[in-house]
Amino acid sequence: TRLAISAAARLTTEFPDGVFFVPLAAVVTEQVMWTSIAEVLDVPTRGRTPGRLVAHLARRSLLLVLGWGVSKILDRDSRLRGSVYARATPEVQPAVQG
């Protein structure tokens, strides 16, 4: 985690809308994962569905560092893993810790 945060900190100038670390060690479901991401990004409660969150992200240039814990959810659900990476854009890049 420290290495990921350190590496991300060096990239702050590359992402005008910021670099964010999302701690996910306690996450056990996909819904909690999306809610955790939305909370870190300060997305309004009504916008915390996956579709609305992706729309929110699409208007930004940022780096999300998804903390340890997300890999257990993505490993369990290959469709979700594909969805997370498919939703990435040049402006929004997920960095997933294993």
Short mmCIF file of N, CA, C and O in Angstrom, two decimals:
data_model
loop_
_atom_site.label_atom_id
_atom_site.label_comp_id
_atom_site.label_asym_id
_atom_site.label_seq_id
_atom_site.Cartn_x
_atom_site.Cartn_y
_atom_site.Cartn_z
N THR A 1 0.83 -1.20 0.00
CA THR A 1 0.00 0.00 0.00
C THR A 1 0.87 1.26 0.00
O THR A 1 0.59 2.18 -0.75
N ARG A 2 1.90 1.27 0.82
CA ARG A 2 2.77 2.45 0.86
C ARG A 2 3.44 2.70 -0.49
O ARG A 2 3.57 3.84 -0.92
N LEU A 3 3.86 1.63 -1.14
CA LEU A 3 4.50 1.76 -2.44
C LEU A 3 3.52 2.33 -3.48
O LEU A 3 3.88 3.22 -4.25
N ALA A 4 2.31 1.82 -3.47
CA ALA A 4 1.29 2.31 -4.41
C ALA A 4 0.98 3.78 -4.18
O ALA A 4 0.89 4.57 -5.12
N ILE A 5 0.86 4.16 -2.92
CA ILE A 5 0.57 5.56 -2.59
C ILE A 5 1.76 6.45 -2.98
O ILE A 5 1.58 7.53 -3.54
N SER A 6 2.96 5.97 -2.72
CA SER A 6 4.15 6.74 -3.09
C SER A 6 4.25 6.92 -4.60
O SER A 6 4.54 8.02 -5.08
N ALA A 7 4.03 5.86 -5.34
CA ALA A 7 4.07 5.95 -6.80
C ALA A 7 2.99 6.90 -7.32
O ALA A 7 3.24 7.72 -8.21
N ALA A 8 1.81 6.79 -6.77
CA ALA A 8 0.70 7.66 -7.20
C ALA A 8 1.00 9.12 -6.87
O ALA A 8 0.68 10.01 -7.67
N ALA A 9 1.62 9.37 -5.74
CA ALA A 9 1.94 10.75 -5.35
C ALA A 9 2.86 11.42 -6.37
O ALA A 9 2.78 12.63 -6.59
N ARG A 10 3.69 10.64 -7.01
CA ARG A 10 4.60 11.19 -8.02
C ARG A 10 3.87 11.55 -9.32
O ARG A 10 4.44 12.21 -10.19
N LEU A 11 2.64 11.09 -9.45
CA LEU A 11 1.89 11.32 -10.69
C LEU A 11 0.86 12.44 -10.57
O LEU A 11 0.06 12.63 -11.48
N THR A 12 0.87 13.16 -9.48
CA THR A 12 -0.18 14.17 -9.28
C THR A 12 -0.24 15.22 -10.38
O THR A 12 -1.33 15.68 -10.72
N THR A 13 0.89 15.57 -10.96
CA THR A 13 0.87 16.58 -12.02
C THR A 13 0.31 16.03 -13.33
O THR A 13 -0.07 16.80 -14.21
N GLU A 14 0.26 14.71 -13.46
CA GLU A 14 -0.26 14.09 -14.68
C GLU A 14 -1.79 14.03 -14.71
O GLU A 14 -2.39 13.82 -15.76
N PHE A 15 -2.42 14.19 -13.54
CA PHE A 15 -3.87 14.06 -13.43
C PHE A 15 -4.45 15.32 -12.77
O PHE A 15 -4.46 15.43 -11.54
N PRO A 16 -4.92 16.27 -13.58
CA PRO A 16 -5.38 17.56 -13.06
C PRO A 16 -6.48 17.46 -12.00
O PRO A 16 -6.57 18.32 -11.13
N ASP A 17 -7.32 16.43 -12.06
CA ASP A 17 -8.41 16.31 -11.10
C ASP A 17 -8.02 15.50 -9.87
O ASP A 17 -8.84 15.24 -9.00
N GLY A 18 -6.76 15.08 -9.82
CA GLY A 18 -6.26 14.46 -8.60
C GLY A 18 -5.91 13.00 -8.70
O GLY A 18 -6.19 12.32 -9.68
N VAL A 19 -5.26 12.55 -7.64
CA VAL A 19 -4.88 11.15 -7.45
C VAL A 19 -5.53 10.74 -6.13
O VAL A 19 -5.38 11.42 -5.12
N PHE A 20 -6.26 9.64 -6.15
CA PHE A 20 -7.03 9.22 -4.98
C PHE A 20 -6.71 7.78 -4.62
O PHE A 20 -6.67 6.91 -5.48
N PHE A 21 -6.53 7.55 -3.33
CA PHE A 21 -6.37 6.19 -2.82
C PHE A 21 -7.69 5.78 -2.18
O PHE A 21 -8.25 6.50 -1.36
N VAL A 22 -8.18 4.61 -2.60
CA VAL A 22 -9.44 4.09 -2.06
C VAL A 22 -9.11 2.84 -1.25
O VAL A 22 -8.80 1.79 -1.81
N PRO A 23 -9.16 2.92 0.09
CA PRO A 23 -8.88 1.74 0.92
C PRO A 23 -10.03 0.74 0.81
O PRO A 23 -11.19 1.11 1.00
N LEU A 24 -9.70 -0.47 0.46
CA LEU A 24 -10.74 -1.47 0.23
C LEU A 24 -10.52 -2.78 0.98
O LEU A 24 -11.12 -3.79 0.66
N ALA A 25 -9.68 -2.76 2.01
CA ALA A 25 -9.37 -3.98 2.74
C ALA A 25 -10.60 -4.63 3.34
O ALA A 25 -10.70 -5.86 3.41
N ALA A 26 -11.57 -3.84 3.78
CA ALA A 26 -12.76 -4.39 4.43
C ALA A 26 -13.91 -4.66 3.46
O ALA A 26 -14.97 -5.13 3.85
N VAL A 27 -13.71 -4.38 2.19
CA VAL A 27 -14.77 -4.54 1.20
C VAL A 27 -15.04 -6.02 0.92
O VAL A 27 -14.12 -6.79 0.69
N VAL A 28 -16.32 -6.39 0.95
CA VAL A 28 -16.69 -7.78 0.70
C VAL A 28 -17.67 -7.94 -0.45
O VAL A 28 -17.90 -9.05 -0.92
N THR A 29 -18.26 -6.83 -0.92
CA THR A 29 -19.21 -6.93 -2.03
C THR A 29 -18.93 -5.84 -3.06
O THR A 29 -18.28 -4.83 -2.75
N GLU A 30 -19.44 -6.06 -4.24
CA GLU A 30 -19.29 -5.08 -5.31
C GLU A 30 -19.93 -3.75 -4.92
O GLU A 30 -19.35 -2.68 -5.16
N GLN A 31 -21.11 -3.78 -4.31
CA GLN A 31 -21.80 -2.55 -3.92
C GLN A 31 -20.97 -1.73 -2.94
O GLN A 31 -20.86 -0.51 -3.07
N VAL A 32 -20.35 -2.40 -1.97
CA VAL A 32 -19.51 -1.69 -1.01
C VAL A 32 -18.29 -1.09 -1.70
O VAL A 32 -17.85 0.01 -1.38
N MET A 33 -17.76 -1.80 -2.70
CA MET A 33 -16.63 -1.28 -3.46
C MET A 33 -17.01 0.03 -4.14
O MET A 33 -16.31 1.03 -4.02
N TRP A 34 -18.15 0.04 -4.87
CA TRP A 34 -18.58 1.24 -5.58
C TRP A 34 -18.86 2.38 -4.59
O TRP A 34 -18.51 3.53 -4.83
N THR A 35 -19.48 2.06 -3.46
CA THR A 35 -19.78 3.08 -2.45
C THR A 35 -18.49 3.66 -1.87
O THR A 35 -18.38 4.87 -1.67
N SER A 36 -17.51 2.81 -1.62
CA SER A 36 -16.23 3.28 -1.08
C SER A 36 -15.54 4.22 -2.06
O SER A 36 -15.00 5.26 -1.65
N ILE A 37 -15.55 3.87 -3.32
CA ILE A 37 -14.95 4.74 -4.35
C ILE A 37 -15.68 6.08 -4.37
O ILE A 37 -15.06 7.14 -4.38
N ALA A 38 -17.00 6.03 -4.36
CA ALA A 38 -17.80 7.27 -4.40
C ALA A 38 -17.55 8.14 -3.18
O ALA A 38 -17.46 9.37 -3.31
N GLU A 39 -17.40 7.53 -2.02
CA GLU A 39 -17.15 8.32 -0.81
C GLU A 39 -15.81 9.04 -0.88
O GLU A 39 -15.71 10.21 -0.52
N VAL A 40 -14.78 8.35 -1.35
CA VAL A 40 -13.46 8.98 -1.46
C VAL A 40 -13.50 10.15 -2.44
O VAL A 40 -12.86 11.18 -2.23
N LEU A 41 -14.28 10.00 -3.51
CA LEU A 41 -14.38 11.06 -4.52
C LEU A 41 -15.42 12.12 -4.17
O LEU A 41 -15.63 13.05 -4.94
N ASP A 42 -16.08 11.95 -3.02
CA ASP A 42 -17.09 12.90 -2.55
C ASP A 42 -18.26 13.04 -3.54
O ASP A 42 -18.75 14.13 -3.80
N VAL A 43 -18.66 11.91 -4.10
CA VAL A 43 -19.81 11.88 -5.02
C VAL A 43 -21.08 11.92 -4.18
O VAL A 43 -21.19 11.19 -3.18
N PRO A 44 -22.07 12.75 -4.54
CA PRO A 44 -23.32 12.81 -3.78
C PRO A 44 -23.96 11.42 -3.65
O PRO A 44 -23.85 10.59 -4.55
N THR A 45 -24.66 11.20 -2.57
CA THR A 45 -25.27 9.90 -2.28
C THR A 45 -26.12 9.39 -3.44
O THR A 45 -26.05 8.22 -3.80
N ARG A 46 -26.89 10.25 -4.06
CA ARG A 46 -27.77 9.80 -5.16
C ARG A 46 -26.99 9.39 -6.41
O ARG A 46 -27.51 8.75 -7.29
N GLY A 47 -25.71 9.75 -6.48
CA GLY A 47 -24.90 9.43 -7.64
C GLY A 47 -24.00 8.23 -7.44
O GLY A 47 -23.05 8.02 -8.19
N ARG A 48 -24.28 7.43 -6.43
CA ARG A 48 -23.37 6.35 -6.07
C ARG A 48 -23.69 5.01 -6.70
O ARG A 48 -23.24 3.97 -6.23
N THR A 49 -24.43 5.00 -7.78
CA THR A 49 -24.62 3.77 -8.53
C THR A 49 -23.44 3.62 -9.48
O THR A 49 -22.81 4.63 -9.86
N PRO A 50 -23.10 2.39 -9.90
CA PRO A 50 -21.97 2.24 -10.83
C PRO A 50 -22.10 3.11 -12.07
O PRO A 50 -21.13 3.77 -12.46
N GLY A 51 -23.26 3.16 -12.68
CA GLY A 51 -23.44 3.96 -13.90
C GLY A 51 -23.22 5.44 -13.67
O GLY A 51 -22.55 6.11 -14.46
N ARG A 52 -23.80 5.96 -12.61
CA ARG A 52 -23.64 7.39 -12.32
C ARG A 52 -22.21 7.72 -11.90
O ARG A 52 -21.69 8.79 -12.23
N LEU A 53 -21.59 6.80 -11.17
CA LEU A 53 -20.21 7.02 -10.77
C LEU A 53 -19.29 7.06 -11.99
O LEU A 53 -18.43 7.93 -12.11
N VAL A 54 -19.52 6.16 -12.93
CA VAL A 54 -18.72 6.15 -14.16
C VAL A 54 -18.95 7.44 -14.94
O VAL A 54 -18.01 8.04 -15.46
N ALA A 55 -20.20 7.90 -15.01
CA ALA A 55 -20.48 9.17 -15.70
C ALA A 55 -19.76 10.32 -15.01
O ALA A 55 -19.22 11.21 -15.67
N HIS A 56 -19.74 10.31 -13.70
CA HIS A 56 -19.02 11.33 -12.92
C HIS A 56 -17.52 11.30 -13.26
O HIS A 56 -16.90 12.33 -13.48
N LEU A 57 -16.97 10.10 -13.31
CA LEU A 57 -15.55 9.94 -13.60
C LEU A 57 -15.21 10.33 -15.03
O LEU A 57 -14.11 10.82 -15.30
N ALA A 58 -16.13 10.10 -15.95
CA ALA A 58 -15.87 10.36 -17.37
C ALA A 58 -15.56 11.83 -17.64
O ALA A 58 -14.92 12.15 -18.63
N ARG A 59 -15.99 12.69 -16.75
CA ARG A 59 -15.77 14.14 -16.93
C ARG A 59 -14.49 14.61 -16.25
O ARG A 59 -14.24 15.80 -16.18
N ARG A 60 -13.70 13.68 -15.75
CA ARG A 60 -12.52 14.05 -14.98
C ARG A 60 -11.26 13.38 -15.50
O ARG A 60 -11.33 12.36 -16.17
N SER A 61 -10.14 13.95 -15.13
CA SER A 61 -8.85 13.36 -15.43
C SER A 61 -8.18 13.05 -14.10
O SER A 61 -7.63 13.94 -13.45
N LEU A 62 -8.28 11.78 -13.66
CA LEU A 62 -7.77 11.41 -12.35
C LEU A 62 -7.24 9.99 -12.33
O LEU A 62 -7.47 9.22 -13.24
N LEU A 63 -6.52 9.68 -11.27
CA LEU A 63 -5.99 8.34 -11.04
C LEU A 63 -6.61 7.79 -9.78
O LEU A 63 -6.56 8.44 -8.73
N LEU A 64 -7.20 6.61 -9.88
CA LEU A 64 -7.74 5.91 -8.71
C LEU A 64 -6.78 4.79 -8.36
O LEU A 64 -6.51 3.92 -9.19
N VAL A 65 -6.29 4.80 -7.14
CA VAL A 65 -5.49 3.68 -6.65
C VAL A 65 -6.43 2.88 -5.75
O VAL A 65 -6.83 3.35 -4.69
N LEU A 66 -6.82 1.70 -6.24
CA LEU A 66 -7.76 0.86 -5.51
C LEU A 66 -6.96 -0.05 -4.59
O LEU A 66 -6.16 -0.87 -5.06
N GLY A 67 -7.15 0.10 -3.30
CA GLY A 67 -6.35 -0.59 -2.30
C GLY A 67 -6.55 -2.08 -2.25
O GLY A 67 -7.45 -2.65 -2.87
N TRP A 68 -5.68 -2.69 -1.46
CA TRP A 68 -5.73 -4.12 -1.26
C TRP A 68 -7.12 -4.48 -0.79
O TRP A 68 -7.70 -3.82 0.04
N GLY A 69 -7.66 -5.52 -1.33
CA GLY A 69 -9.01 -5.95 -1.00
C GLY A 69 -9.87 -5.99 -2.24
O GLY A 69 -10.74 -6.85 -2.38
N VAL A 70 -9.62 -5.08 -3.16
CA VAL A 70 -10.42 -5.08 -4.39
C VAL A 70 -10.12 -6.32 -5.23
O VAL A 70 -10.99 -6.84 -5.91
N SER A 71 -8.90 -6.82 -5.12
CA SER A 71 -8.54 -7.99 -5.93
C SER A 71 -9.38 -9.20 -5.57
O SER A 71 -9.73 -9.99 -6.44
N LYS A 72 -9.77 -9.35 -4.30
CA LYS A 72 -10.60 -10.50 -3.93
C LYS A 72 -11.98 -10.41 -4.56
O LYS A 72 -12.57 -11.42 -4.93
N ILE A 73 -12.50 -9.20 -4.75
CA ILE A 73 -13.80 -9.04 -5.42
C ILE A 73 -13.64 -9.26 -6.92
O ILE A 73 -14.42 -9.95 -7.54
N LEU A 74 -12.59 -8.66 -7.51
CA LEU A 74 -12.39 -8.80 -8.95
C LEU A 74 -12.05 -10.24 -9.33
O LEU A 74 -12.46 -10.71 -10.39
N ASP A 75 -11.31 -10.94 -8.48
CA ASP A 75 -10.98 -12.34 -8.76
C ASP A 75 -12.23 -13.22 -8.74
O ASP A 75 -12.32 -14.18 -9.49
N ARG A 76 -13.16 -12.88 -7.88
CA ARG A 76 -14.39 -13.65 -7.76
C ARG A 76 -15.32 -13.45 -8.95
O ARG A 76 -16.12 -14.31 -9.28
N ASP A 77 -15.23 -12.30 -9.57
CA ASP A 77 -16.20 -11.95 -10.62
C ASP A 77 -15.46 -11.40 -11.84
O ASP A 77 -15.15 -10.22 -11.91
N SER A 78 -15.20 -12.27 -12.81
CA SER A 78 -14.44 -11.85 -13.99
C SER A 78 -15.21 -10.80 -14.81
O SER A 78 -14.62 -9.95 -15.44
N ARG A 79 -16.54 -10.86 -14.75
CA ARG A 79 -17.35 -9.86 -15.47
C ARG A 79 -17.12 -8.48 -14.87
O ARG A 79 -16.95 -7.49 -15.57
N LEU A 80 -17.09 -8.40 -13.54
CA LEU A 80 -16.83 -7.13 -12.87
C LEU A 80 -15.43 -6.64 -13.17
O LEU A 80 -15.22 -5.46 -13.45
N ARG A 81 -14.45 -7.53 -13.15
CA ARG A 81 -13.07 -7.15 -13.46
C ARG A 81 -13.01 -6.52 -14.85
O ARG A 81 -12.42 -5.47 -15.03
N GLY A 82 -13.65 -7.15 -15.81
CA GLY A 82 -13.68 -6.60 -17.16
C GLY A 82 -14.38 -5.25 -17.20
O GLY A 82 -13.96 -4.34 -17.90
N SER A 83 -15.42 -5.12 -16.40
CA SER A 83 -16.18 -3.88 -16.35
C SER A 83 -15.34 -2.73 -15.79
O SER A 83 -15.37 -1.61 -16.30
N VAL A 84 -14.58 -3.00 -14.73
CA VAL A 84 -13.74 -1.95 -14.14
C VAL A 84 -12.72 -1.45 -15.16
O VAL A 84 -12.55 -0.25 -15.36
N TYR A 85 -12.07 -2.38 -15.85
CA TYR A 85 -11.06 -1.96 -16.83
C TYR A 85 -11.67 -1.41 -18.11
O TYR A 85 -11.12 -0.51 -18.73
N ALA A 86 -12.84 -1.92 -18.49
CA ALA A 86 -13.50 -1.40 -19.69
C ALA A 86 -13.95 0.03 -19.50
O ALA A 86 -14.03 0.80 -20.44
N ARG A 87 -14.24 0.40 -18.26
CA ARG A 87 -14.70 1.75 -17.97
C ARG A 87 -13.56 2.74 -17.84
O ARG A 87 -13.78 3.94 -17.72
N ALA A 88 -12.35 2.25 -17.83
CA ALA A 88 -11.19 3.13 -17.76
C ALA A 88 -11.10 3.91 -19.07
O ALA A 88 -11.48 3.44 -20.12
N THR A 89 -10.62 5.10 -18.96
CA THR A 89 -10.41 5.96 -20.13
C THR A 89 -8.99 6.52 -20.00
O THR A 89 -8.37 6.38 -18.94
N PRO A 90 -8.50 7.19 -21.02
CA PRO A 90 -7.18 7.81 -20.86
C PRO A 90 -7.15 8.81 -19.69
O PRO A 90 -6.12 9.03 -19.08
N GLU A 91 -8.31 9.39 -19.36
CA GLU A 91 -8.37 10.36 -18.29
C GLU A 91 -8.57 9.73 -16.91
O GLU A 91 -8.25 10.33 -15.91
N VAL A 92 -9.13 8.52 -16.88
CA VAL A 92 -9.41 7.84 -15.61
C VAL A 92 -8.79 6.45 -15.68
O VAL A 92 -9.22 5.62 -16.47
N GLN A 93 -7.78 6.22 -14.86
CA GLN A 93 -7.07 4.95 -14.87
C GLN A 93 -7.13 4.29 -13.52
O GLN A 93 -6.76 4.89 -12.52
N PRO A 94 -7.61 3.04 -13.44
CA PRO A 94 -7.55 2.33 -12.17
C PRO A 94 -6.18 1.72 -11.95
O PRO A 94 -5.55 1.23 -12.88
N ALA A 95 -5.68 1.79 -10.75
CA ALA A 95 -4.45 1.12 -10.36
C ALA A 95 -4.83 0.16 -9.24
O ALA A 95 -5.15 0.59 -8.15
N VAL A 96 -4.87 -1.12 -9.54
CA VAL A 96 -5.37 -2.12 -8.60
C VAL A 96 -4.22 -2.81 -7.91
O VAL A 96 -3.33 -3.36 -8.56
N GLN A 97 -4.25 -2.78 -6.58
CA GLN A 97 -3.25 -3.50 -5.79
C GLN A 97 -3.70 -4.93 -5.61
O GLN A 97 -4.86 -5.20 -5.36
N GLY A 98 -2.77 -5.87 -5.68
CA GLY A 98 -3.11 -7.28 -5.47
C GLY A 98 -2.89 -7.74 -4.08
O GLY A 98 -2.39 -7.18 -3.22
#
